[in-house]
Each structure stands twice: as C-alpha cells, then as structure tokens.
Coordinates of C-alpha atoms in Angstrom, one line a residue:
Chain A
M284 CA 8.7 8.4 15.0
A285 CA 5.9 9.8 12.9
L286 CA 2.4 8.6 14.0
Y287 CA -0.3 7.8 11.5
G288 CA -4.1 7.3 11.5
G289 CA -5.8 4.6 9.5
I290 CA -9.5 4.2 8.6
E291 CA -10.9 1.0 7.2
A292 CA -14.3 2.0 6.1
G293 CA -16.6 -0.9 5.3
G294 CA -20.2 -1.0 4.4
T295 CA -21.2 -2.3 7.8
K296 CA -18.4 -1.2 10.1
F297 CA -15.5 1.3 10.5
V298 CA -12.2 0.3 12.0
C299 CA -9.9 3.2 13.0
A300 CA -6.4 2.9 14.4
V301 CA -3.4 5.1 15.4
G302 CA 0.1 3.8 15.3
T303 CA 3.2 3.2 13.2
G304 CA 2.7 -0.4 12.2
P305 CA 1.6 -3.9 13.4
D306 CA 3.8 -3.9 16.4
D307 CA 2.9 -0.4 17.5
L308 CA -0.8 0.2 17.3
R309 CA -1.5 2.6 20.1
R310 CA -5.2 2.7 19.9
E311 CA -8.0 1.2 17.8
V312 CA -11.8 1.6 17.7
R313 CA -14.6 -0.1 15.8
F314 CA -18.1 1.2 15.2
A315 CA -21.1 0.5 13.0
T316 CA -21.1 2.5 9.7
G317 CA -23.8 5.2 10.0
T318 CA -24.4 8.3 7.7
P319 CA -21.3 9.9 6.3
D320 CA -21.6 12.8 8.8
E321 CA -21.9 10.6 11.8
S322 CA -19.2 8.1 10.7
I323 CA -16.6 10.7 9.7
A324 CA -17.3 12.8 12.8
Q325 CA -16.7 9.6 14.9
A326 CA -13.5 8.8 13.2
V327 CA -12.2 12.4 13.5
A328 CA -13.1 12.5 17.2
F329 CA -11.2 9.3 17.7
F330 CA -8.1 10.7 16.0
R331 CA -8.3 14.0 17.9
D332 CA -8.5 12.1 21.2
A333 CA -5.5 10.0 20.2
E334 CA -3.6 13.1 19.3
T335 CA -4.2 14.5 22.8
A336 CA -2.6 11.3 24.2
Y337 CA 0.2 10.6 21.7
G338 CA 0.8 13.8 19.8
R339 CA 0.0 15.0 16.3
L340 CA -0.6 12.6 13.4
A341 CA 1.6 13.1 10.4
A342 CA -1.0 11.8 8.0
A343 CA -4.1 9.6 7.7
G344 CA -5.0 6.9 5.2
I345 CA -8.5 5.7 4.3
A346 CA -9.4 2.2 2.9
S347 CA -12.9 2.8 1.6
F348 CA -15.8 0.7 0.3
G349 CA -16.7 1.7 -3.2
P350 CA -17.1 2.7 -5.8
I351 CA -14.7 5.5 -5.1
D352 CA -12.5 8.0 -7.0
P353 CA -8.9 7.2 -6.1
D354 CA -7.3 9.4 -8.8
P355 CA -5.4 12.3 -7.2
A356 CA -5.6 14.2 -10.5
S357 CA -9.4 14.2 -10.5
E358 CA -11.7 16.9 -9.1
T359 CA -13.6 14.3 -7.1
F360 CA -10.5 12.6 -5.7
G361 CA -11.3 11.1 -2.3
Y362 CA -15.1 10.8 -3.0
V363 CA -17.3 7.8 -2.5
T364 CA -19.1 8.0 -5.9
T365 CA -22.2 6.1 -7.1
T366 CA -22.7 3.7 -4.2
P367 CA -26.2 2.5 -3.5
K368 CA -25.4 2.8 0.3
P369 CA -27.9 5.3 1.6
G370 CA -26.5 8.8 2.1
W371 CA -23.0 7.9 0.9
A372 CA -23.2 8.6 -2.8
H373 CA -21.0 11.6 -3.8
T374 CA -19.5 12.0 -0.4
D375 CA -16.1 13.9 -0.1
F376 CA -14.7 11.4 2.4
A377 CA -11.0 12.1 2.2
G378 CA -11.6 15.9 1.9
Q379 CA -13.6 16.0 5.1
V380 CA -11.0 14.1 7.0
R381 CA -8.2 16.2 5.6
R382 CA -9.9 19.5 6.5
A383 CA -10.8 18.2 10.0
L384 CA -7.4 16.9 10.9
G385 CA -5.2 19.3 8.9
V386 CA -3.0 16.5 7.6
P387 CA -2.4 14.8 4.2
V388 CA -4.9 12.0 3.6
G389 CA -4.3 8.9 1.4
F390 CA -7.4 7.3 -0.1
D391 CA -7.9 4.1 -2.0
T392 CA -10.2 1.1 -2.2
D393 CA -10.5 -1.2 0.8
V394 CA -8.9 -4.1 -1.2
N395 CA -6.1 -2.0 -2.7
V396 CA -5.3 -0.8 0.8
A397 CA -5.4 -4.3 2.2
A398 CA -3.0 -5.3 -0.6
L399 CA -0.7 -2.4 0.5
G400 CA -0.9 -3.6 4.1
E401 CA 0.2 -7.1 3.1
F402 CA 3.0 -5.6 0.9
R403 CA 4.3 -3.3 3.7
W404 CA 4.2 -5.8 6.6
G405 CA 2.6 -9.1 5.5
A406 CA 2.5 -11.9 3.0
A407 CA 3.5 -9.8 -0.1
Q408 CA 6.7 -8.2 1.2
G409 CA 9.3 -7.9 -1.4
L410 CA 7.0 -8.6 -4.3
D411 CA 6.2 -6.1 -7.0
T412 CA 3.2 -7.7 -8.7
F413 CA 0.5 -9.6 -6.7
I414 CA -3.2 -9.8 -6.0
Y415 CA -5.1 -9.5 -2.7
L416 CA -8.5 -11.1 -2.9
T417 CA -11.1 -11.0 -0.2
V418 CA -14.0 -13.6 -0.2
G419 CA -16.6 -12.7 2.3
T420 CA -20.0 -10.9 2.1
G421 CA -18.7 -10.0 -1.4
I422 CA -15.6 -10.7 -3.4
G423 CA -13.1 -8.0 -4.2
G424 CA -9.5 -7.7 -5.2
G425 CA -6.7 -5.2 -5.1
A426 CA -3.6 -5.5 -7.1
M427 CA -0.1 -4.2 -7.2
V428 CA 1.7 -4.3 -10.6
N429 CA 5.4 -3.3 -11.0
G430 CA 5.4 -1.9 -7.4
R431 CA 2.3 0.3 -7.8
L432 CA -1.3 -0.2 -6.9
V433 CA -3.6 -0.7 -9.9
H434 CA -6.3 2.0 -10.6
G435 CA -6.6 2.4 -14.4
L436 CA -9.9 3.7 -15.6
M437 CA -11.4 3.5 -12.1
H438 CA -10.3 0.6 -9.9
P439 CA -10.4 -3.2 -10.3
E440 CA -13.7 -4.9 -9.6
M441 CA -12.4 -8.5 -9.5
G442 CA -15.5 -10.0 -7.9
H443 CA -17.6 -9.4 -11.0
I444 CA -15.6 -11.4 -13.6
R445 CA -17.6 -14.0 -15.5
I446 CA -16.7 -17.7 -14.7
P447 CA -18.1 -21.0 -15.8
H448 CA -21.3 -22.0 -14.1
D449 CA -22.6 -25.5 -14.7
R450 CA -26.3 -25.1 -14.0
T451 CA -26.8 -28.9 -13.9
A452 CA -24.4 -29.3 -11.1
D453 CA -25.6 -26.0 -9.5
P454 CA -28.9 -24.6 -10.5
Y455 CA -28.6 -21.6 -8.1
A456 CA -28.9 -18.5 -10.2
G457 CA -26.4 -16.4 -8.2
W458 CA -26.4 -13.7 -5.6
C459 CA -25.2 -10.6 -7.5
S460 CA -27.9 -8.0 -8.1
Y461 CA -26.1 -6.7 -11.2
H462 CA -24.9 -10.0 -12.8
G463 CA -26.5 -13.0 -11.2
D464 CA -23.9 -15.6 -11.6
C465 CA -20.6 -13.7 -11.8
F466 CA -17.7 -14.8 -9.6
E467 CA -19.1 -13.0 -6.5
G468 CA -22.6 -14.0 -7.4
L469 CA -21.6 -17.7 -7.2
A470 CA -18.9 -17.7 -4.5
C471 CA -19.4 -15.0 -1.9
G472 CA -20.6 -15.9 1.6
P473 CA -24.2 -14.9 1.1
A474 CA -24.3 -17.0 -2.1
I475 CA -23.3 -20.1 -0.1
A476 CA -25.9 -19.4 2.5
A477 CA -28.6 -18.8 -0.1
R478 CA -27.7 -21.9 -2.0
W479 CA -27.7 -24.3 0.9
G480 CA -30.1 -22.5 3.3
V481 CA -27.7 -22.3 6.1
P482 CA -24.8 -19.8 6.9
A483 CA -21.5 -20.9 5.4
T484 CA -20.0 -21.0 8.9
E485 CA -22.4 -23.9 9.8
L486 CA -21.4 -26.1 6.9
A487 CA -19.0 -28.9 7.9
P488 CA -15.7 -29.2 5.9
D489 CA -17.0 -32.3 4.1
H490 CA -20.2 -30.7 3.0
P491 CA -20.6 -30.7 -0.8
A492 CA -21.0 -26.9 -0.6
W493 CA -17.2 -26.7 -0.3
D494 CA -16.6 -28.8 -3.5
L495 CA -18.6 -26.2 -5.4
E496 CA -16.9 -23.3 -3.6
V497 CA -13.4 -24.7 -4.4
E498 CA -14.5 -25.0 -8.1
Y499 CA -15.7 -21.4 -8.3
L500 CA -12.7 -20.0 -6.4
A501 CA -10.2 -21.9 -8.4
N502 CA -11.9 -20.8 -11.7
G503 CA -11.9 -17.3 -10.5
L504 CA -8.3 -17.4 -9.4
V505 CA -7.1 -18.8 -12.7
S506 CA -9.0 -16.0 -14.6
L507 CA -7.4 -13.4 -12.3
M508 CA -3.9 -14.9 -12.4
L509 CA -3.6 -15.2 -16.2
P510 CA -4.2 -11.5 -17.1
I511 CA -2.1 -10.1 -14.2
S512 CA 0.6 -12.8 -13.8
P513 CA 0.9 -12.2 -10.0
Q514 CA 4.0 -13.4 -8.1
R515 CA 1.6 -14.4 -5.3
I516 CA -2.1 -14.3 -4.4
V517 CA -3.2 -13.4 -0.9
M518 CA -6.7 -14.6 0.0
G519 CA -8.6 -13.1 2.9
G520 CA -12.1 -12.5 4.0
G521 CA -14.6 -14.4 6.1
V522 CA -15.1 -17.4 3.7
M523 CA -11.3 -18.0 3.6
E524 CA -11.4 -18.5 7.4
Q525 CA -12.4 -22.0 6.3
T526 CA -8.7 -22.9 6.1
H527 CA -9.5 -26.3 4.7
L528 CA -10.2 -24.5 1.4
F529 CA -6.6 -23.5 0.8
P530 CA -5.0 -26.9 -0.1
R531 CA -8.1 -27.8 -2.2
I532 CA -8.0 -24.5 -4.1
R533 CA -4.3 -24.8 -4.8
R534 CA -4.7 -28.3 -6.2
R535 CA -7.7 -27.4 -8.3
V536 CA -5.8 -24.3 -9.7
Q537 CA -3.0 -26.6 -10.8
E538 CA -5.5 -29.0 -12.4
L539 CA -7.2 -26.2 -14.3
L540 CA -3.9 -24.6 -15.5
N541 CA -2.8 -28.1 -16.5
G542 CA 0.9 -27.3 -16.8
Y543 CA 0.3 -24.3 -19.1
V544 CA 2.2 -21.8 -17.0
Q545 CA 5.6 -23.4 -16.3
A546 CA 6.5 -21.3 -13.3
D547 CA 8.0 -23.0 -10.3
A548 CA 5.9 -20.9 -8.0
I549 CA 2.8 -22.5 -9.5
V550 CA 4.0 -26.0 -10.5
N551 CA 6.2 -26.8 -7.5
E552 CA 5.6 -24.3 -4.8
I553 CA 1.9 -23.5 -4.8
D554 CA 1.7 -23.7 -1.0
G555 CA 3.6 -20.4 -0.9
Y556 CA 1.8 -19.0 -3.9
I557 CA -1.9 -19.0 -2.8
V558 CA -1.7 -17.9 0.8
P559 CA -3.8 -16.4 3.7
P560 CA -3.0 -12.8 4.7
A561 CA -0.1 -12.6 7.2
L562 CA -2.0 -9.7 8.9
G563 CA -5.1 -11.8 9.4
N564 CA -8.2 -9.5 9.3
R565 CA -6.1 -6.4 10.0
S566 CA -4.7 -6.0 6.4
G567 CA -7.1 -3.2 5.8
V568 CA -6.6 -1.0 8.8
L569 CA -2.8 -1.6 8.8
G570 CA -2.8 -0.9 5.1
A571 CA -4.6 2.4 5.8
I572 CA -1.6 3.2 8.1
A573 CA 0.8 2.3 5.3
L574 CA -1.2 4.5 2.9
A575 CA -0.9 7.4 5.5
E576 CA 2.9 6.8 5.4
L577 CA 2.9 7.2 1.7
A578 CA 0.7 10.3 1.9
A579 CA 3.0 11.9 4.4
T580 CA 6.1 11.4 2.3
G581 CA 4.2 12.5 -0.9
Chain B
M244 CA 18.1 10.4 -36.0
A245 CA 18.8 7.0 -34.4
L246 CA 17.8 4.0 -36.5
Y247 CA 16.3 0.9 -34.9
G248 CA 15.7 -2.7 -35.9
G249 CA 12.5 -4.5 -35.0
I250 CA 11.7 -8.2 -35.1
E251 CA 8.1 -9.6 -34.8
A252 CA 8.7 -13.3 -34.3
G253 CA 5.6 -15.3 -34.7
G254 CA 5.1 -19.0 -34.7
T255 CA 4.6 -19.1 -38.5
K256 CA 6.3 -16.0 -39.8
F257 CA 9.0 -13.4 -38.9
V258 CA 8.5 -9.7 -39.8
C259 CA 11.7 -7.6 -39.6
A260 CA 11.9 -3.9 -40.1
V261 CA 14.4 -1.0 -39.9
G262 CA 13.3 2.6 -39.3
T263 CA 12.4 5.2 -36.7
G264 CA 8.6 4.9 -36.7
P265 CA 5.5 4.3 -38.7
D266 CA 6.2 7.2 -41.1
D267 CA 9.8 6.2 -41.6
L268 CA 10.1 2.4 -42.2
R269 CA 13.2 2.2 -44.5
R270 CA 13.0 -1.5 -45.2
E271 CA 10.9 -4.5 -44.2
V272 CA 11.0 -8.3 -44.8
R273 CA 8.8 -11.2 -44.0
F274 CA 9.8 -14.9 -44.0
A275 CA 8.5 -18.2 -42.7
T276 CA 9.7 -19.1 -39.2
G277 CA 12.2 -21.9 -39.5
T278 CA 14.6 -23.3 -36.9
P279 CA 16.1 -20.8 -34.5
D280 CA 19.5 -20.9 -36.2
E281 CA 17.9 -20.3 -39.7
S282 CA 15.5 -17.6 -38.6
I283 CA 17.9 -15.6 -36.4
A284 CA 20.5 -15.8 -39.1
Q285 CA 18.0 -14.5 -41.7
A286 CA 17.0 -11.6 -39.4
V287 CA 20.6 -10.7 -38.6
A288 CA 21.5 -10.8 -42.3
F289 CA 18.6 -8.4 -43.1
F290 CA 19.7 -6.0 -40.4
R291 CA 23.4 -6.0 -41.6
D292 CA 22.3 -5.4 -45.1
A293 CA 20.1 -2.5 -44.0
E294 CA 23.0 -1.1 -42.0
T295 CA 25.1 -1.1 -45.1
A296 CA 22.5 1.1 -46.8
Y297 CA 21.4 3.3 -43.9
G298 CA 24.1 3.2 -41.3
R299 CA 24.4 1.6 -37.9
L300 CA 21.4 0.6 -35.8
A301 CA 21.2 2.1 -32.3
A302 CA 19.4 -0.9 -30.9
A303 CA 17.0 -3.8 -31.8
G304 CA 13.7 -4.9 -30.3
I305 CA 12.1 -8.4 -30.4
A306 CA 8.5 -9.2 -30.1
S307 CA 8.5 -12.9 -29.5
F308 CA 6.0 -15.8 -29.5
G309 CA 6.2 -17.5 -26.1
P310 CA 6.5 -18.6 -23.5
I311 CA 9.5 -16.4 -23.0
D312 CA 11.6 -15.0 -20.2
P313 CA 11.3 -11.2 -20.3
D314 CA 12.9 -10.4 -16.9
P315 CA 16.1 -8.5 -17.4
A316 CA 17.2 -9.6 -14.0
S317 CA 17.0 -13.3 -14.9
E318 CA 19.8 -15.5 -16.1
T319 CA 17.6 -16.7 -19.0
F320 CA 16.4 -13.2 -20.0
G321 CA 15.8 -13.1 -23.7
Y322 CA 15.1 -16.8 -24.0
V323 CA 12.2 -18.6 -25.6
T324 CA 11.5 -21.1 -22.8
T325 CA 9.2 -24.1 -22.8
T326 CA 7.5 -23.7 -26.2
P327 CA 6.4 -26.9 -27.9
K328 CA 7.5 -25.4 -31.2
P329 CA 10.2 -27.8 -32.5
G330 CA 13.8 -26.6 -32.0
W331 CA 12.8 -23.4 -30.2
A332 CA 12.6 -24.5 -26.5
H333 CA 15.4 -22.9 -24.4
T334 CA 16.7 -20.7 -27.3
D335 CA 18.7 -17.6 -26.3
F336 CA 16.9 -15.4 -28.9
A337 CA 17.8 -11.9 -27.7
G338 CA 21.4 -12.9 -26.7
Q339 CA 22.1 -14.2 -30.2
V340 CA 20.8 -11.1 -31.9
R341 CA 22.7 -8.9 -29.4
R342 CA 26.0 -10.6 -30.0
A343 CA 25.5 -10.7 -33.8
L344 CA 24.6 -7.0 -34.1
G345 CA 26.6 -5.6 -31.2
V346 CA 23.7 -3.4 -30.0
P347 CA 21.3 -3.4 -27.0
V348 CA 18.3 -5.6 -27.6
G349 CA 14.9 -5.2 -26.0
F350 CA 12.8 -8.4 -25.6
D351 CA 9.2 -9.0 -24.7
T352 CA 6.1 -11.0 -25.6
D353 CA 4.5 -10.4 -29.0
V354 CA 1.4 -9.0 -27.4
N355 CA 3.2 -6.7 -24.9
V356 CA 5.2 -5.3 -27.7
A357 CA 2.1 -4.8 -29.9
A358 CA 0.7 -2.9 -26.9
L359 CA 3.8 -0.8 -26.8
G360 CA 3.5 0.0 -30.5
E361 CA -0.1 1.1 -30.0
F362 CA 1.0 3.2 -27.0
R363 CA 3.9 4.8 -28.9
W364 CA 2.2 5.6 -32.1
G365 CA -1.3 4.1 -32.2
A366 CA -4.7 3.8 -30.4
A367 CA -3.3 3.9 -26.8
Q368 CA -1.3 7.1 -27.0
G369 CA -1.5 9.1 -23.8
L370 CA -2.9 6.3 -21.7
D371 CA -1.2 4.6 -18.8
T372 CA -3.3 1.5 -18.3
F373 CA -4.7 -0.4 -21.2
I374 CA -5.0 -3.9 -22.8
Y375 CA -4.0 -5.0 -26.3
L376 CA -5.8 -8.2 -27.2
T377 CA -5.2 -10.2 -30.4
V378 CA -7.8 -12.7 -31.6
G379 CA -6.5 -14.9 -34.4
T380 CA -4.9 -18.3 -34.5
G381 CA -4.8 -17.9 -30.8
I382 CA -5.9 -15.3 -28.3
G383 CA -3.3 -13.3 -26.4
G384 CA -3.1 -10.1 -24.5
G385 CA -0.5 -7.6 -23.5
A386 CA -1.1 -4.9 -20.9
M387 CA 0.4 -1.7 -19.6
V388 CA -0.4 -0.6 -16.1
N389 CA 0.7 2.7 -14.6
G390 CA 2.8 3.3 -17.7
R391 CA 4.7 0.1 -17.6
L392 CA 4.2 -3.2 -19.4
V393 CA 3.0 -6.1 -17.2
H394 CA 5.2 -9.1 -16.6
G395 CA 4.8 -10.2 -13.0
L396 CA 5.6 -13.8 -12.3
M397 CA 6.2 -14.5 -16.1
H398 CA 3.9 -12.7 -18.4
P399 CA 0.1 -12.5 -18.9
E400 CA -1.6 -15.3 -20.7
M401 CA -5.0 -13.7 -21.3
G402 CA -6.2 -16.2 -23.8
H403 CA -6.5 -19.0 -21.2
I404 CA -8.9 -17.5 -18.7
R405 CA -12.0 -19.5 -17.9
I406 CA -15.3 -18.1 -19.3
P407 CA -18.9 -19.3 -19.3
H408 CA -19.6 -22.0 -21.9
D409 CA -23.2 -23.1 -22.4
R410 CA -22.8 -26.6 -23.8
T411 CA -26.5 -26.7 -24.8
A412 CA -26.1 -23.6 -27.1
D413 CA -22.6 -24.7 -28.1
P414 CA -21.6 -28.4 -27.7
Y415 CA -18.2 -27.8 -29.2
A416 CA -15.6 -28.9 -26.6
G417 CA -13.0 -26.2 -27.4
W418 CA -9.8 -26.0 -29.3
C419 CA -7.2 -25.5 -26.6
S420 CA -4.9 -28.5 -26.1
Y421 CA -4.3 -27.6 -22.5
H422 CA -7.8 -26.4 -21.3
G423 CA -10.4 -27.3 -23.9
D424 CA -12.9 -24.6 -23.5
C425 CA -10.9 -21.7 -22.1
F426 CA -11.3 -18.3 -23.8
E427 CA -8.9 -19.1 -26.6
G428 CA -10.3 -22.6 -26.9
L429 CA -13.8 -21.3 -27.6
A430 CA -13.1 -18.1 -29.5
C431 CA -9.9 -18.3 -31.5
G432 CA -10.0 -18.5 -35.3
P433 CA -9.3 -22.3 -35.4
A434 CA -12.1 -22.9 -32.9
I435 CA -14.6 -21.1 -35.2
A436 CA -13.4 -23.1 -38.1
A437 CA -13.5 -26.4 -36.2
R438 CA -17.0 -25.7 -34.8
W439 CA -18.6 -24.7 -38.1
G440 CA -16.5 -26.8 -40.5
V441 CA -15.4 -23.8 -42.6
P442 CA -12.8 -21.1 -42.2
A443 CA -14.0 -18.1 -40.2
T444 CA -13.3 -15.9 -43.2
E445 CA -15.9 -17.7 -45.2
L446 CA -18.7 -17.1 -42.7
A447 CA -21.1 -14.3 -43.7
P448 CA -21.7 -11.5 -41.1
D449 CA -25.2 -12.8 -40.4
H450 CA -24.0 -16.4 -39.7
P451 CA -24.9 -17.6 -36.2
A452 CA -21.2 -18.3 -35.7
W453 CA -20.8 -14.6 -35.0
D454 CA -23.5 -14.5 -32.3
L455 CA -21.5 -17.1 -30.4
E456 CA -18.2 -15.3 -31.1
V457 CA -19.6 -12.0 -29.8
E458 CA -20.8 -13.8 -26.7
Y459 CA -17.4 -15.3 -26.0
L460 CA -15.4 -12.2 -26.8
A461 CA -17.7 -10.0 -24.7
N462 CA -17.4 -12.4 -21.7
G463 CA -13.7 -12.6 -22.1
L464 CA -13.4 -8.8 -22.3
V465 CA -15.5 -8.3 -19.2
S466 CA -13.3 -10.7 -17.3
L467 CA -10.1 -8.9 -18.5
M468 CA -11.5 -5.4 -17.9
L469 CA -12.6 -5.9 -14.3
P470 CA -9.2 -7.0 -12.8
I471 CA -7.1 -4.5 -14.8
S472 CA -9.4 -1.6 -15.1
P473 CA -8.0 -0.5 -18.5
Q474 CA -8.6 3.0 -19.9
R475 CA -9.1 1.4 -23.3
I476 CA -9.0 -2.0 -25.0
V477 CA -7.3 -2.4 -28.4
M478 CA -8.5 -5.6 -30.3
G479 CA -6.4 -6.8 -33.2
G480 CA -5.7 -10.1 -34.9
G481 CA -7.2 -11.9 -37.9
V482 CA -10.7 -12.6 -36.4
M483 CA -11.1 -8.9 -35.6
E484 CA -10.7 -8.1 -39.2
Q485 CA -14.4 -9.0 -39.2
T486 CA -15.1 -5.4 -38.3
H487 CA -18.9 -6.0 -37.9
L488 CA -17.9 -7.6 -34.6
F489 CA -16.9 -4.4 -32.9
P490 CA -20.3 -2.7 -32.4
R491 CA -21.8 -6.0 -31.4
I492 CA -19.1 -6.7 -28.8
R493 CA -19.4 -3.2 -27.4
R494 CA -23.1 -3.6 -26.9
R495 CA -22.8 -7.0 -25.3
V496 CA -20.0 -5.8 -22.9
Q497 CA -22.4 -3.0 -21.8
E498 CA -25.2 -5.6 -21.3
L499 CA -23.0 -7.9 -19.3
L500 CA -21.7 -5.2 -17.1
N501 CA -25.2 -3.9 -16.6
G502 CA -24.2 -0.5 -15.3
Y503 CA -22.0 -1.8 -12.6
V504 CA -18.9 0.2 -13.7
Q505 CA -20.2 3.8 -13.8
A506 CA -17.4 5.1 -16.0
D507 CA -18.2 7.4 -18.9
A508 CA -15.8 5.6 -21.2
I509 CA -17.8 2.4 -20.8
V510 CA -21.4 3.7 -20.3
N511 CA -21.4 6.6 -22.8
E512 CA -18.3 6.4 -25.0
I513 CA -17.7 2.7 -25.6
D514 CA -17.1 3.3 -29.3
G515 CA -13.8 4.9 -28.3
Y516 CA -13.2 2.3 -25.5
I517 CA -13.1 -1.0 -27.5
V518 CA -11.2 -0.2 -30.6
P519 CA -9.2 -1.7 -33.5
P520 CA -5.4 -1.1 -33.5
A521 CA -4.5 2.2 -35.2
L522 CA -1.4 0.6 -36.6
G523 CA -3.4 -2.2 -38.2
N524 CA -1.4 -5.4 -38.4
R525 CA 1.8 -3.6 -37.8
S526 CA 1.4 -3.0 -34.1
G527 CA 3.9 -5.8 -33.5
V528 CA 6.8 -4.8 -35.7
L529 CA 6.4 -1.1 -34.9
G530 CA 6.2 -2.0 -31.3
A531 CA 9.5 -3.9 -31.7
I532 CA 11.0 -0.6 -33.0
A533 CA 9.5 1.2 -30.0
L534 CA 11.1 -1.4 -27.7
A535 CA 14.4 -0.9 -29.4
E536 CA 14.1 2.8 -28.6
L537 CA 13.6 1.9 -25.0
A538 CA 16.6 -0.5 -25.1
A539 CA 18.8 2.2 -26.6
T540 CA 18.0 4.8 -23.9
G541 CA 18.3 2.2 -21.1

C-alpha cells in the first residue's frame, strides 16, 4: 500500500506525518515554525527518517498558511507569496520539498486541505459542495464545489468578509490589522480575548462574550452559505472547541435565514448541517496525506 | 447548424428566443408572466411557430426565477418549488416544456443561466471561476467555479447575505420581507425608491442615494469575492444601468480590501475585474440558448 507524507504548515507550528490514512499513521512530529530553510529541512529530515523505517513515500502533500500560489499552471506554483511572516515571503515551499524527496508534491491552503481531509475520511464524505471553516487565532475557510476544491483567482479568504457590527452592543473596533471589524476581526479567538480582557478559554459558557460570538459566527455562516450553497458546513479551530456554541449557532442561523432557504438540511436537520470536524484537530495533516494521494495519482 | 430555444422566465416577464447565438437570433418574443399554464403555453406556441419557419429545435434551455430544483438527479428536477408567486409553486416547468416540444430541456436559475451566457459569448469568456450579479428589483447571483455552475444544496442566493448597515447614516429598515436589511434589502432598486421616495432612475448621479448604494454594493461584492475568489465579477440588472456606479464601486472595493488580496486583477486592473455584462440585458435569454446547447450534447 502506497505510503504518503503530509505537512500541515501553520504560522506557529508544523505537523508532519507519514501514513496511508487516519487508521494508519505510522509516525508524526510537531515543531515550532522557524525560517523556511530550518522548517523545510526539519520536515524533509523527518520524512527521510520515516522512509528508512517504512520504505519510500509515493508522494507528499502540503497544507500551507498563506497567502500561497496553489495554481499548478503558474510559474510560482507551490510558493508562499506575500505573507508578512518574516523570511517566508516568496518561498518555493513545494518545490524545495519535491526536489529534496524526489516525489510529486501536492500544495494547497491549510483550510482547503483540511476540507479535503474531512471529505476523504471525515464529516464531508460523499458530499460534492461544502465548506470547512476554522475559527481560532484567525478565521479561514476552504471549500469544495462540484467535487473540486475552490481556488479561482487566488484562493478563498472567508475570514475577511464584511458582517454587521452593532457598535452600540459591541464598541470593540475589531482585531484585523487590514479591516478592523471584518468577520475575523470580530470573531477570532484574539478578538474575544482583546474585547473581554481574558483568553476565550477562560470565559464560562454563560458569559455574554458567547452571545456576541454566536451572533457574529451565525452572521458569517449565513453570508458564506448563501453564495456557495454548501451541503454541509464543518467548523473547526480552537474557538469551536467550545462545543456549547454549536446548538446556539445552528438556532441563530435558522433565525437569520427566517425560512428563506427551504431545504430540509437547514430547516429540519441542521444538527447534521453545521457540524464539528470528524477528524478533530487532525483534518489538516490528514488532508495533507489525502492531497499526497491525489498528487501521486496525478 | 443546430437551432436552440431559450426561455428567460422572470417574475414579471418572459423572454423567449430561437437561434444559435448572439449573432444569429432568428426570432424573439416578450410577454408578461401569467399563470404557469398560460405562460408555458405561450412559450411553446412561440417555439412551434418558429420551428415551422426554421426547422426543428435541437433542445431548449430555461432560465427560471426561483426557488427552483436544478438537480438533474432529483425527482423534482425542473420544478419551480416554493415560490410565493401565485400559481407557480410546485410547477413542473421543464417537464412541461420537454413533453410539449419533444426535445431535451436544460433548466437552471435565471442568474446561473445569465452567468452561462456571459461565459459562452460575453464578459466571462475563458474564465473558469466567476460571479454574475444582477442588481435590479432584487439582487441575485450566479456563479461558475472550476468551469461548472454552482448548485450545491440548492442554488446560491447571493442577494440575502448579511452586510454592515450603519443605522445612523441610513435609518431605513430594509426592503426584504424575509430579512429586512440583508444585501438585497438595502441595495435593490425598490429599496432605493422606498428610502428616498422616488424611483432610482430619477435620482441624479450626484444624489447622496448613490453614495449609500456604492457602500452597500462594495460591501456585498467584497463578501461575495472572498469566499468564491472569482476571476471576474459581471454586474448587470436595472440599477447597474447607472454606469457611474462602476468606477465608484471599484474604488470602494479596493479601499475595503485594503491590499489584503494581492492579486493584480484587483490591485492594478480592477477596471477589467468588476464589469458590466457584455451581452447587456440579454445575458439571460442568450444563456438559455447556451444551456440548450449543453442539454443537446448531454
């Protein structure tokens, strides 16, 4: 059975794994994200070591923080592009891994790859159009439409949509350094912490912080659902580990839509429509392995 | 050369045409939308008449007001579903046309079909991921992603996304009977008329109504662009016949994005990114002919 390598490259940490799927992860490593040279060398060393133990990898997949160039037809395919992260702008991430390992390398955004992981083995199996949204230190979304991941002009940046912000109810100006009170600016983990002066994890489930969070997340979801018409929305990330949010978000989404979209999945079966990731916090690294599978088979 | 029939079925009027494309429209008719029986009979009679003159149609395409069922795998494919429009709920629109004419019939939303028209012969030629947005008596959007029209759970309903609404600057509660101040509720033609007490067409280009309209349209566009990552946005409909809006919307979209999406198309070439339909107000009926082509070739 062909063996694959996956890299989930985040702004703060790398997760690398070798295996064939969720029930067969042979080896995994996590390390803090350093310079591109350091981090890519560490990942490559991990894979080479695993190859010594388990045999050759057939391909690798990379789920990368962005912005990136995920267009295989582009000259800068596989690059991290204009990121403000020191040292990483204009880094040929996929190319370096490909040359070091000598195998095909798939490359996409962290959230598209997490969506792919949930599609391959998780909460989006059998669907062709769905959204994977992560709410944590930022908000990001990946999407599959008609069975293929969405890229378009560049790649979706779902965290930065504009949503209603009642400054009377919530005078906080927002966390986003580009847009202030965009969706991410109002609803990501650091925005909660900055607004209330304590980390989100320390706020009890009945704290008014969560009323506001439900309002923003439900407004954001509605504005993501209506353009894409997903068959399901998978919500992961650190903030969504507050599982009490799920029933409240579902109810508020129904209220906001107010019967406009007459689909059973929303009107009658919303508990199965807005769901946590079935792969927990491993959607990304498992998605990278699923992306490697695709890269291997062309 | 195969001849096709197209129906653009709107809530107030039907446009039917026979031809092979924009340079070869043999015959066209417009009539007020009546009951389903009346309107479908009128369309069928028009096509039969045209067949007598020009020969058999190879297929027909329908661009329908909604909500509809556009899923060919569904038992109610081709139906107008839960519309409040009297008489039209649960009407087997495509089936009646197919049985009457004895040809394959394509069926999709008015806005998806207009998108297809612009893709086939208009402002979206050569793209694989784009949005067609109409701003008129309502706001609706169709989208193509990776070369295929978006349906998902049902079909996009882009007019009903949530956008910021500063009630101090604009106390108007919004036109939408479902959501009040959603995108359509704030920015459709009837909302402009209700807010200012005169039809939008009578407002001079320097009227403050347009400042507000630009703000809402730019906010809506940003929230549609970020999830879908279109390579272009085509904006049609009655309100967009106010062509002075285009440069103002483009500038405001750039301001709102604030350099976050570093794509040339947006940062440097936005005049070619947010554009009017190349087919004018015939994107819909020509799109219906393009849809018929697809139906004929399976």
